[in-house]
């Protein structure tokens, strides 16, 4: 049984929602007349079975629009094309008639954020938990240091790395950068990652390299959720090869991640250093990370 919250004054079936008695305003003696109680527009409810809010075909949470056949069988918009618009229960056409009643129920159900136990107090529409979790500042981020299993919010991760994995104040200074100012990055390709700290926003940035048969890819990521308060950033990398050929790569966005992956990303937004331009197993680059405009 899951506690949920429903907005509005709909008369839901008692088999689905068990409503608590609405609260009424108190009546003080001497008023001369009995005041009519004011119902709370937001009623606390108990949802008996969450599966009624899931598509019976794919078992994923319903999202609007929801479709029904002439006999009332439901399906989500993603499943309709896969079913060739034919109801699997009764073979009636499905995909043209919206189930407005179920859509209204869905819009009225709010559940706690999956990160409520870590401090998030927001309630989100059922089925949109994963969308909110990507932007929730309480979402857990994993420490990128090998063999470290620490997870915490992005700000806690910053403190964890700063005080657990850096040996002294000098290390902290050497591993800190300033937005808009280039810093020299030295790394071994076999190490795969290089970490840098931003103390103004308590953020941890990671420079990653991926060796492939035709060269080495280099990219910059920020270990944080996609929350607006984290901010948006761009970066550019400058690399000079052994034959004094300089390669410059500019990216309009620094991708935010919650866990570092050592698999080569399937994307084109990276610097490619061809094998013939490498100087052994080491990389020496100038990197500049900038805050997007309209940010303090």
PDB file of C-alpha atoms in Angstrom:
ATOM      1  CA  UNK A   1       0.000   0.000   0.000  1.00  0.00           C
ATOM      2  CA  UNK A   2       1.472   3.324  -1.094  1.00  0.00           C
ATOM      3  CA  UNK A   3       0.692   6.739   0.319  1.00  0.00           C
ATOM      4  CA  UNK A   4      -0.053   9.241  -2.438  1.00  0.00           C
ATOM      5  CA  UNK A   5      -1.568  12.681  -2.720  1.00  0.00           C
ATOM      6  CA  UNK A   6      -4.458  13.598  -4.996  1.00  0.00           C
ATOM      7  CA  UNK A   7      -5.438  17.128  -5.935  1.00  0.00           C
ATOM      8  CA  UNK A   8      -8.979  18.236  -6.722  1.00  0.00           C
ATOM      9  CA  UNK A   9     -12.354  17.037  -5.518  1.00  0.00           C
ATOM     10  CA  UNK A  10     -12.997  14.078  -7.807  1.00  0.00           C
ATOM     11  CA  UNK A  11     -15.222  11.261  -6.529  1.00  0.00           C
ATOM     12  CA  UNK A  12     -12.774   8.393  -7.124  1.00  0.00           C
ATOM     13  CA  UNK A  13     -13.988   4.830  -6.667  1.00  0.00           C
ATOM     14  CA  UNK A  14     -13.356   3.497  -3.169  1.00  0.00           C
ATOM     15  CA  UNK A  15     -11.775   0.395  -4.720  1.00  0.00           C
ATOM     16  CA  UNK A  16      -9.001   2.622  -6.070  1.00  0.00           C
ATOM     17  CA  UNK A  17      -8.611   5.470  -3.626  1.00  0.00           C
ATOM     18  CA  UNK A  18      -9.522   5.449   0.044  1.00  0.00           C
ATOM     19  CA  UNK A  19     -10.089   9.100   0.938  1.00  0.00           C
ATOM     20  CA  UNK A  20      -9.631  10.516   4.406  1.00  0.00           C
ATOM     21  CA  UNK A  21     -12.382  12.749   5.740  1.00  0.00           C
ATOM     22  CA  UNK A  22     -11.872  16.375   4.542  1.00  0.00           C
ATOM     23  CA  UNK A  23     -10.761  18.798   7.218  1.00  0.00           C
ATOM     24  CA  UNK A  24     -13.264  21.514   8.247  1.00  0.00           C
ATOM     25  CA  UNK A  25     -12.688  24.858   9.888  1.00  0.00           C
ATOM     26  CA  UNK A  26     -13.483  25.053  13.616  1.00  0.00           C
ATOM     27  CA  UNK A  27     -16.660  26.674  14.945  1.00  0.00           C
ATOM     28  CA  UNK A  28     -16.243  29.209  17.722  1.00  0.00           C
ATOM     29  CA  UNK A  29     -19.095  29.781  20.224  1.00  0.00           C
ATOM     30  CA  UNK A  30     -20.901  33.092  20.011  1.00  0.00           C
ATOM     31  CA  UNK A  31     -20.725  33.395  16.254  1.00  0.00           C
ATOM     32  CA  UNK A  32     -24.511  33.698  16.110  1.00  0.00           C
ATOM     33  CA  UNK A  33     -24.603  31.306  13.175  1.00  0.00           C
ATOM     34  CA  UNK A  34     -22.911  28.079  12.246  1.00  0.00           C
ATOM     35  CA  UNK A  35     -20.160  28.665   9.700  1.00  0.00           C
ATOM     36  CA  UNK A  36     -19.913  26.252   6.828  1.00  0.00           C
ATOM     37  CA  UNK A  37     -16.688  24.246   6.918  1.00  0.00           C
ATOM     38  CA  UNK A  38     -14.179  24.868   4.144  1.00  0.00           C
ATOM     39  CA  UNK A  39     -12.938  21.726   2.470  1.00  0.00           C
ATOM     40  CA  UNK A  40      -9.248  21.370   1.744  1.00  0.00           C
ATOM     41  CA  UNK A  41      -8.818  21.299  -2.028  1.00  0.00           C
ATOM     42  CA  UNK A  42      -5.922  18.845  -1.667  1.00  0.00           C
ATOM     43  CA  UNK A  43      -7.052  15.549  -0.176  1.00  0.00           C
ATOM     44  CA  UNK A  44      -4.721  12.991   1.314  1.00  0.00           C
ATOM     45  CA  UNK A  45      -5.322   9.562  -0.194  1.00  0.00           C
ATOM     46  CA  UNK A  46      -4.085   6.002   0.015  1.00  0.00           C
ATOM     47  CA  UNK A  47      -3.421   4.259  -3.278  1.00  0.00           C
ATOM     48  CA  UNK A  48      -4.140   0.562  -2.886  1.00  0.00           C
ATOM     49  CA  UNK A  49      -2.548  -0.733  -6.073  1.00  0.00           C
ATOM     50  CA  UNK A  50      -0.027   1.248  -8.146  1.00  0.00           C
ATOM     51  CA  UNK A  51      -0.345  -1.197 -11.044  1.00  0.00           C
ATOM     52  CA  UNK A  52      -3.650   0.395 -12.078  1.00  0.00           C
ATOM     53  CA  UNK A  53      -1.574   3.380 -13.192  1.00  0.00           C
ATOM     54  CA  UNK A  54       0.581   1.226 -15.482  1.00  0.00           C
ATOM     55  CA  UNK A  55      -0.020   0.199 -19.068  1.00  0.00           C
ATOM     56  CA  UNK A  56      -1.256  -3.448 -19.089  1.00  0.00           C
ATOM     57  CA  UNK A  57       0.769  -4.117 -22.252  1.00  0.00           C
ATOM     58  CA  UNK A  58       4.282  -2.834 -21.458  1.00  0.00           C
ATOM     59  CA  UNK A  59       3.783  -2.474 -17.669  1.00  0.00           C
ATOM     60  CA  UNK A  60       5.387   0.983 -17.764  1.00  0.00           C
ATOM     61  CA  UNK A  61       3.752   3.935 -16.011  1.00  0.00           C
ATOM     62  CA  UNK A  62       0.962   5.543 -18.013  1.00  0.00           C
ATOM     63  CA  UNK A  63       1.697   8.933 -19.527  1.00  0.00           C
ATOM     64  CA  UNK A  64      -0.773  11.213 -21.241  1.00  0.00           C
ATOM     65  CA  UNK A  65      -2.317  10.525 -23.744  1.00  0.00           C
ATOM     66  CA  UNK A  66      -3.958   7.260 -22.677  1.00  0.00           C
ATOM     67  CA  UNK A  67      -6.088   5.400 -25.218  1.00  0.00           C
ATOM     68  CA  UNK A  68      -8.980   2.966 -24.887  1.00  0.00           C
ATOM     69  CA  UNK A  69     -10.906   0.667 -27.183  1.00  0.00           C
ATOM     70  CA  UNK A  70     -14.718   0.603 -27.459  1.00  0.00           C
ATOM     71  CA  UNK A  71     -14.823  -1.919 -24.605  1.00  0.00           C
ATOM     72  CA  UNK A  72     -12.744   0.222 -22.263  1.00  0.00           C
ATOM     73  CA  UNK A  73      -9.425  -1.642 -22.421  1.00  0.00           C
ATOM     74  CA  UNK A  74      -6.502   0.746 -21.956  1.00  0.00           C
ATOM     75  CA  UNK A  75      -3.078   1.132 -23.493  1.00  0.00           C
ATOM     76  CA  UNK A  76      -0.386   3.789 -23.589  1.00  0.00           C
ATOM     77  CA  UNK A  77       0.485   5.859 -26.642  1.00  0.00           C
ATOM     78  CA  UNK A  78       3.779   3.983 -27.107  1.00  0.00           C
ATOM     79  CA  UNK A  79       2.080   0.591 -27.371  1.00  0.00           C
ATOM     80  CA  UNK A  80      -0.656   1.584 -29.840  1.00  0.00           C
ATOM     81  CA  UNK A  81       1.577   1.525 -32.960  1.00  0.00           C
ATOM     82  CA  UNK A  82       3.149  -1.765 -31.845  1.00  0.00           C
ATOM     83  CA  UNK A  83      -0.331  -3.285 -31.612  1.00  0.00           C
ATOM     84  CA  UNK A  84      -1.233  -2.011 -35.091  1.00  0.00           C
ATOM     85  CA  UNK A  85      -4.026  -0.079 -33.338  1.00  0.00           C
ATOM     86  CA  UNK A  86      -5.768  -3.353 -32.470  1.00  0.00           C
ATOM     87  CA  UNK A  87      -6.747  -4.128 -28.874  1.00  0.00           C
ATOM     88  CA  UNK A  88      -5.040  -7.371 -27.753  1.00  0.00           C
ATOM     89  CA  UNK A  89      -7.907  -8.153 -25.367  1.00  0.00           C
ATOM     90  CA  UNK A  90     -10.898  -7.897 -27.697  1.00  0.00           C
ATOM     91  CA  UNK A  91      -9.478  -7.048 -31.160  1.00  0.00           C
ATOM     92  CA  UNK A  92     -11.411  -3.773 -31.260  1.00  0.00           C
ATOM     93  CA  UNK A  93      -9.704  -0.712 -32.782  1.00  0.00           C
ATOM     94  CA  UNK A  94      -7.590   1.193 -30.273  1.00  0.00           C
ATOM     95  CA  UNK A  95      -5.609   4.393 -30.574  1.00  0.00           C
ATOM     96  CA  UNK A  96      -8.294   6.883 -31.561  1.00  0.00           C
ATOM     97  CA  UNK A  97     -10.322   7.326 -28.354  1.00  0.00           C
ATOM     98  CA  UNK A  98      -8.677   9.043 -25.394  1.00  0.00           C
ATOM     99  CA  UNK A  99      -9.525   7.841 -21.891  1.00  0.00           C
ATOM    100  CA  UNK A 100     -10.042  11.236 -20.282  1.00  0.00           C
ATOM    101  CA  UNK A 101     -11.139   9.746 -16.957  1.00  0.00           C
ATOM    102  CA  UNK A 102      -7.887   7.828 -16.489  1.00  0.00           C
ATOM    103  CA  UNK A 103      -5.881  10.831 -17.648  1.00  0.00           C
ATOM    104  CA  UNK A 104      -7.597  12.929 -14.958  1.00  0.00           C
ATOM    105  CA  UNK A 105      -6.766  10.311 -12.326  1.00  0.00           C
ATOM    106  CA  UNK A 106      -3.151  10.246 -13.484  1.00  0.00           C
ATOM    107  CA  UNK A 107      -2.862  14.042 -13.311  1.00  0.00           C
ATOM    108  CA  UNK A 108      -4.161  14.008  -9.731  1.00  0.00           C
ATOM    109  CA  UNK A 109      -1.659  11.505  -8.315  1.00  0.00           C
ATOM    110  CA  UNK A 110       1.550  12.829  -6.778  1.00  0.00           C
ATOM    111  CA  UNK A 111       4.140  10.685  -5.026  1.00  0.00           C
ATOM    112  CA  UNK A 112       7.292  11.535  -3.055  1.00  0.00           C
ATOM    113  CA  UNK A 113      10.542  11.996  -4.951  1.00  0.00           C
ATOM    114  CA  UNK A 114      12.673   8.802  -4.994  1.00  0.00           C
ATOM    115  CA  UNK A 115      15.286  10.874  -3.129  1.00  0.00           C
ATOM    116  CA  UNK A 116      12.921  11.776  -0.276  1.00  0.00           C
ATOM    117  CA  UNK A 117      15.046   9.737   2.151  1.00  0.00           C
ATOM    118  CA  UNK A 118      18.019  11.942   1.241  1.00  0.00           C
ATOM    119  CA  UNK A 119      16.160  15.188   1.908  1.00  0.00           C
ATOM    120  CA  UNK A 120      14.094  16.049  -1.180  1.00  0.00           C
ATOM    121  CA  UNK A 121      10.630  17.279  -0.183  1.00  0.00           C
ATOM    122  CA  UNK A 122       9.137  17.569  -3.673  1.00  0.00           C
ATOM    123  CA  UNK A 123       6.215  15.477  -4.866  1.00  0.00           C
ATOM    124  CA  UNK A 124       6.071  14.515  -8.518  1.00  0.00           C
ATOM    125  CA  UNK A 125       3.404  13.205 -10.858  1.00  0.00           C
ATOM    126  CA  UNK A 126       3.249   9.436 -11.036  1.00  0.00           C
ATOM    127  CA  UNK A 127       5.352   8.153 -13.922  1.00  0.00           C
ATOM    128  CA  UNK A 128       7.597  11.219 -13.952  1.00  0.00           C
ATOM    129  CA  UNK A 129       9.860  10.163 -11.092  1.00  0.00           C
ATOM    130  CA  UNK A 130      12.800   9.370 -13.375  1.00  0.00           C
ATOM    131  CA  UNK A 131      12.483  12.740 -15.130  1.00  0.00           C
ATOM    132  CA  UNK A 132      12.567  14.571 -11.816  1.00  0.00           C
ATOM    133  CA  UNK A 133      15.383  12.382 -10.498  1.00  0.00           C
ATOM    134  CA  UNK A 134      17.656  13.516 -13.342  1.00  0.00           C
ATOM    135  CA  UNK A 135      17.211  17.115 -12.163  1.00  0.00           C
ATOM    136  CA  UNK A 136      16.964  16.521  -8.414  1.00  0.00           C
ATOM    137  CA  UNK A 137      19.840  18.056  -6.455  1.00  0.00           C
ATOM    138  CA  UNK A 138      19.579  15.170  -3.971  1.00  0.00           C
ATOM    139  CA  UNK A 139      20.227  12.512  -6.630  1.00  0.00           C
ATOM    140  CA  UNK A 140      23.192  10.320  -5.778  1.00  0.00           C
ATOM    141  CA  UNK A 141      26.454  10.733  -7.672  1.00  0.00           C
ATOM    142  CA  UNK A 142      29.233   8.138  -7.583  1.00  0.00           C
ATOM    143  CA  UNK A 143      32.853   8.806  -6.737  1.00  0.00           C
ATOM    144  CA  UNK A 144      34.963   8.337  -9.896  1.00  0.00           C
ATOM    145  CA  UNK A 145      38.052   7.155  -8.003  1.00  0.00           C
ATOM    146  CA  UNK A 146      38.838   3.506  -8.713  1.00  0.00           C
ATOM    147  CA  UNK A 147      37.683   1.098  -5.980  1.00  0.00           C
ATOM    148  CA  UNK A 148      35.836   3.847  -4.085  1.00  0.00           C
ATOM    149  CA  UNK A 149      32.163   3.016  -3.553  1.00  0.00           C
ATOM    150  CA  UNK A 150      31.079   6.362  -2.113  1.00  0.00           C
ATOM    151  CA  UNK A 151      27.809   7.887  -3.330  1.00  0.00           C
ATOM    152  CA  UNK A 152      26.223  11.164  -2.294  1.00  0.00           C
ATOM    153  CA  UNK A 153      24.777  14.416  -3.569  1.00  0.00           C
ATOM    154  CA  UNK A 154      27.029  16.314  -5.946  1.00  0.00           C
ATOM    155  CA  UNK A 155      28.049  18.761  -3.209  1.00  0.00           C
ATOM    156  CA  UNK A 156      28.780  15.946  -0.758  1.00  0.00           C
ATOM    157  CA  UNK A 157      30.787  14.200  -3.481  1.00  0.00           C
ATOM    158  CA  UNK A 158      32.850  17.368  -3.928  1.00  0.00           C
ATOM    159  CA  UNK A 159      33.693  17.416  -0.203  1.00  0.00           C
ATOM    160  CA  UNK A 160      34.351  13.670  -0.198  1.00  0.00           C
ATOM    161  CA  UNK A 161      36.873  13.865  -3.030  1.00  0.00           C
ATOM    162  CA  UNK A 162      38.472  17.016  -1.661  1.00  0.00           C
ATOM    163  CA  UNK A 163      39.065  15.733   1.861  1.00  0.00           C
ATOM    164  CA  UNK A 164      39.407  11.969   1.316  1.00  0.00           C
ATOM    165  CA  UNK A 165      41.286  11.613  -1.969  1.00  0.00           C
ATOM    166  CA  UNK A 166      43.519  14.703  -1.924  1.00  0.00           C
ATOM    167  CA  UNK A 167      46.443  14.493   0.464  1.00  0.00           C
ATOM    168  CA  UNK A 168      46.987  18.102   1.466  1.00  0.00           C
ATOM    169  CA  UNK A 169      46.125  21.749   0.870  1.00  0.00           C
ATOM    170  CA  UNK A 170      48.705  21.959  -1.926  1.00  0.00           C
ATOM    171  CA  UNK A 171      46.949  19.113  -3.772  1.00  0.00           C
ATOM    172  CA  UNK A 172      43.626  20.920  -3.417  1.00  0.00           C
ATOM    173  CA  UNK A 173      45.093  24.111  -4.900  1.00  0.00           C
ATOM    174  CA  UNK A 174      46.762  22.241  -7.765  1.00  0.00           C
ATOM    175  CA  UNK A 175      43.520  20.455  -8.625  1.00  0.00           C
ATOM    176  CA  UNK A 176      41.302  23.555  -8.534  1.00  0.00           C
ATOM    177  CA  UNK A 177      40.532  25.690 -11.586  1.00  0.00           C
ATOM    178  CA  UNK A 178      38.709  28.964 -12.281  1.00  0.00           C
ATOM    179  CA  UNK A 179      35.970  29.354 -14.874  1.00  0.00           C
ATOM    180  CA  UNK A 180      37.146  31.178 -17.966  1.00  0.00           C
ATOM    181  CA  UNK A 181      40.851  30.577 -17.253  1.00  0.00           C
ATOM    182  CA  UNK A 182      42.814  27.891 -19.087  1.00  0.00           C
ATOM    183  CA  UNK A 183      44.642  25.270 -17.065  1.00  0.00           C
ATOM    184  CA  UNK A 184      47.337  22.845 -18.152  1.00  0.00           C
ATOM    185  CA  UNK A 185      46.227  19.229 -17.908  1.00  0.00           C
ATOM    186  CA  UNK A 186      48.770  16.416 -17.750  1.00  0.00           C
ATOM    187  CA  UNK A 187      47.460  12.872 -17.811  1.00  0.00           C
ATOM    188  CA  UNK A 188      48.413   9.368 -18.815  1.00  0.00           C
ATOM    189  CA  UNK A 189      46.093   7.808 -21.352  1.00  0.00           C
ATOM    190  CA  UNK A 190      46.080   4.608 -19.295  1.00  0.00           C
ATOM    191  CA  UNK A 191      44.716   6.556 -16.286  1.00  0.00           C
ATOM    192  CA  UNK A 192      41.617   7.448 -18.359  1.00  0.00           C
ATOM    193  CA  UNK A 193      40.460  10.278 -16.061  1.00  0.00           C
ATOM    194  CA  UNK A 194      41.726  13.542 -14.601  1.00  0.00           C
ATOM    195  CA  UNK A 195      39.663  15.346 -11.948  1.00  0.00           C
ATOM    196  CA  UNK A 196      39.423  19.079 -11.332  1.00  0.00           C
ATOM    197  CA  UNK A 197      37.557  21.042  -8.647  1.00  0.00           C
ATOM    198  CA  UNK A 198      35.461  24.199  -8.865  1.00  0.00           C
ATOM    199  CA  UNK A 199      35.174  25.683  -5.377  1.00  0.00           C
ATOM    200  CA  UNK A 200      32.670  28.418  -6.336  1.00  0.00           C
ATOM    201  CA  UNK A 201      29.866  25.892  -6.935  1.00  0.00           C
ATOM    202  CA  UNK A 202      31.297  22.808  -5.223  1.00  0.00           C
ATOM    203  CA  UNK A 203      31.491  20.928  -8.515  1.00  0.00           C
ATOM    204  CA  UNK A 204      33.695  18.085  -9.663  1.00  0.00           C
ATOM    205  CA  UNK A 205      34.726  18.027 -13.337  1.00  0.00           C
ATOM    206  CA  UNK A 206      36.333  15.054 -15.036  1.00  0.00           C
ATOM    207  CA  UNK A 207      38.560  15.034 -18.117  1.00  0.00           C
ATOM    208  CA  UNK A 208      38.220  11.636 -19.784  1.00  0.00           C
ATOM    209  CA  UNK A 209      40.209   9.986 -22.550  1.00  0.00           C
ATOM    210  CA  UNK A 210      39.246   6.876 -24.506  1.00  0.00           C
ATOM    211  CA  UNK A 211      41.797   4.945 -26.552  1.00  0.00           C
ATOM    212  CA  UNK A 212      40.528   3.559 -29.845  1.00  0.00           C
ATOM    213  CA  UNK A 213      42.412   1.831 -32.720  1.00  0.00           C
ATOM    214  CA  UNK A 214      42.579   5.082 -34.706  1.00  0.00           C
ATOM    215  CA  UNK A 215      43.358   7.519 -31.893  1.00  0.00           C
ATOM    216  CA  UNK A 216      42.338   8.901 -28.508  1.00  0.00           C
ATOM    217  CA  UNK A 217      39.091  10.724 -27.770  1.00  0.00           C
ATOM    218  CA  UNK A 218      39.071  13.419 -25.065  1.00  0.00           C
ATOM    219  CA  UNK A 219      36.035  15.009 -23.430  1.00  0.00           C
ATOM    220  CA  UNK A 220      35.071  16.988 -20.310  1.00  0.00           C
ATOM    221  CA  UNK A 221      32.134  16.068 -18.058  1.00  0.00           C
ATOM    222  CA  UNK A 222      30.613  17.473 -14.873  1.00  0.00           C
ATOM    223  CA  UNK A 223      29.604  15.013 -12.150  1.00  0.00           C
ATOM    224  CA  UNK A 224      26.231  16.408 -11.124  1.00  0.00           C
ATOM    225  CA  UNK A 225      22.520  16.027 -11.913  1.00  0.00           C
ATOM    226  CA  UNK A 226      20.910  18.154 -14.622  1.00  0.00           C
ATOM    227  CA  UNK A 227      19.495  20.564 -12.034  1.00  0.00           C
ATOM    228  CA  UNK A 228      19.177  24.204 -13.181  1.00  0.00           C
ATOM    229  CA  UNK A 229      21.007  25.435 -10.086  1.00  0.00           C
ATOM    230  CA  UNK A 230      24.118  23.475 -11.093  1.00  0.00           C
ATOM    231  CA  UNK A 231      24.480  25.686 -14.149  1.00  0.00           C
ATOM    232  CA  UNK A 232      25.505  25.073 -17.739  1.00  0.00           C
ATOM    233  CA  UNK A 233      29.034  25.154 -19.090  1.00  0.00           C
ATOM    234  CA  UNK A 234      31.077  25.004 -22.276  1.00  0.00           C
ATOM    235  CA  UNK A 235      34.705  24.013 -22.785  1.00  0.00           C
ATOM    236  CA  UNK A 236      37.545  23.996 -25.263  1.00  0.00           C
ATOM    237  CA  UNK A 237      40.657  21.826 -25.475  1.00  0.00           C
ATOM    238  CA  UNK A 238      43.947  22.692 -27.158  1.00  0.00           C
ATOM    239  CA  UNK A 239      46.478  19.943 -27.904  1.00  0.00           C
ATOM    240  CA  UNK A 240      49.842  20.297 -29.654  1.00  0.00           C
ATOM    241  CA  UNK A 241      51.229  17.171 -31.307  1.00  0.00           C
ATOM    242  CA  UNK A 242      54.855  16.035 -31.486  1.00  0.00           C
ATOM    243  CA  UNK A 243      55.222  17.720 -34.897  1.00  0.00           C
ATOM    244  CA  UNK A 244      53.988  21.056 -33.457  1.00  0.00           C
ATOM    245  CA  UNK A 245      50.535  20.732 -35.016  1.00  0.00           C
ATOM    246  CA  UNK A 246      47.906  22.301 -32.745  1.00  0.00           C
ATOM    247  CA  UNK A 247      44.388  20.878 -32.573  1.00  0.00           C
ATOM    248  CA  UNK A 248      41.586  22.870 -30.955  1.00  0.00           C
ATOM    249  CA  UNK A 249      38.190  21.490 -30.066  1.00  0.00           C
ATOM    250  CA  UNK A 250      35.323  23.627 -28.744  1.00  0.00           C
ATOM    251  CA  UNK A 251      32.168  22.179 -27.234  1.00  0.00           C
ATOM    252  CA  UNK A 252      29.105  24.340 -26.499  1.00  0.00           C
ATOM    253  CA  UNK A 253      28.086  22.126 -23.595  1.00  0.00           C
ATOM    254  CA  UNK A 254      29.636  20.150 -20.759  1.00  0.00           C
ATOM    255  CA  UNK A 255      27.537  17.036 -20.300  1.00  0.00           C
ATOM    256  CA  UNK A 256      26.450  16.319 -16.741  1.00  0.00           C
ATOM    257  CA  UNK A 257      26.693  12.752 -15.478  1.00  0.00           C
ATOM    258  CA  UNK A 258      26.089  11.087 -12.121  1.00  0.00           C
ATOM    259  CA  UNK A 259      28.509   8.225 -12.650  1.00  0.00           C
ATOM    260  CA  UNK A 260      31.685   8.011 -14.705  1.00  0.00           C
ATOM    261  CA  UNK A 261      31.687   5.366 -17.430  1.00  0.00           C
ATOM    262  CA  UNK A 262      34.878   4.066 -18.995  1.00  0.00           C
ATOM    263  CA  UNK A 263      33.114   2.949 -22.166  1.00  0.00           C
ATOM    264  CA  UNK A 264      33.712   5.161 -25.202  1.00  0.00           C
ATOM    265  CA  UNK A 265      30.578   7.334 -25.603  1.00  0.00           C
ATOM    266  CA  UNK A 266      28.595   6.986 -28.808  1.00  0.00           C
ATOM    267  CA  UNK A 267      28.747  10.678 -29.602  1.00  0.00           C
ATOM    268  CA  UNK A 268      30.727  13.044 -31.802  1.00  0.00           C
ATOM    269  CA  UNK A 269      31.231  15.874 -29.303  1.00  0.00           C
ATOM    270  CA  UNK A 270      34.820  14.978 -28.400  1.00  0.00           C
ATOM    271  CA  UNK A 271      38.345  15.859 -29.454  1.00  0.00           C
ATOM    272  CA  UNK A 272      39.971  13.107 -31.543  1.00  0.00           C
ATOM    273  CA  UNK A 273      43.763  12.936 -31.392  1.00  0.00           C
ATOM    274  CA  UNK A 274      45.013  10.625 -34.187  1.00  0.00           C
ATOM    275  CA  UNK A 275      47.564   7.965 -33.263  1.00  0.00           C
ATOM    276  CA  UNK A 276      50.279   9.687 -35.303  1.00  0.00           C
ATOM    277  CA  UNK A 277      49.908  12.839 -33.210  1.00  0.00           C
ATOM    278  CA  UNK A 278      50.363  11.165 -29.828  1.00  0.00           C
ATOM    279  CA  UNK A 279      53.480  11.514 -27.718  1.00  0.00           C
ATOM    280  CA  UNK A 280      53.633   8.070 -26.143  1.00  0.00           C
ATOM    281  CA  UNK A 281      51.113   7.386 -23.368  1.00  0.00           C
ATOM    282  CA  UNK A 282      50.931  10.944 -22.051  1.00  0.00           C
ATOM    283  CA  UNK A 283      48.677  13.867 -22.922  1.00  0.00           C
ATOM    284  CA  UNK A 284      49.449  17.526 -22.302  1.00  0.00           C
ATOM    285  CA  UNK A 285      46.535  19.842 -23.025  1.00  0.00           C
ATOM    286  CA  UNK A 286      45.248  23.326 -22.294  1.00  0.00           C
ATOM    287  CA  UNK A 287      41.620  23.227 -21.162  1.00  0.00           C
ATOM    288  CA  UNK A 288      39.232  26.089 -20.485  1.00  0.00           C
ATOM    289  CA  UNK A 289      35.792  25.586 -18.927  1.00  0.00           C
ATOM    290  CA  UNK A 290      33.376  28.492 -19.090  1.00  0.00           C
ATOM    291  CA  UNK A 291      30.033  29.249 -17.512  1.00  0.00           C
ATOM    292  CA  UNK A 292      27.268  29.863 -20.002  1.00  0.00           C
ATOM    293  CA  UNK A 293      26.083  33.464 -20.329  1.00  0.00           C
ATOM    294  CA  UNK A 294      23.400  34.823 -17.968  1.00  0.00           C
ATOM    295  CA  UNK A 295      24.961  32.923 -15.071  1.00  0.00           C
ATOM    296  CA  UNK A 296      26.629  34.532 -12.130  1.00  0.00           C
TER     297      UNK A 296
END
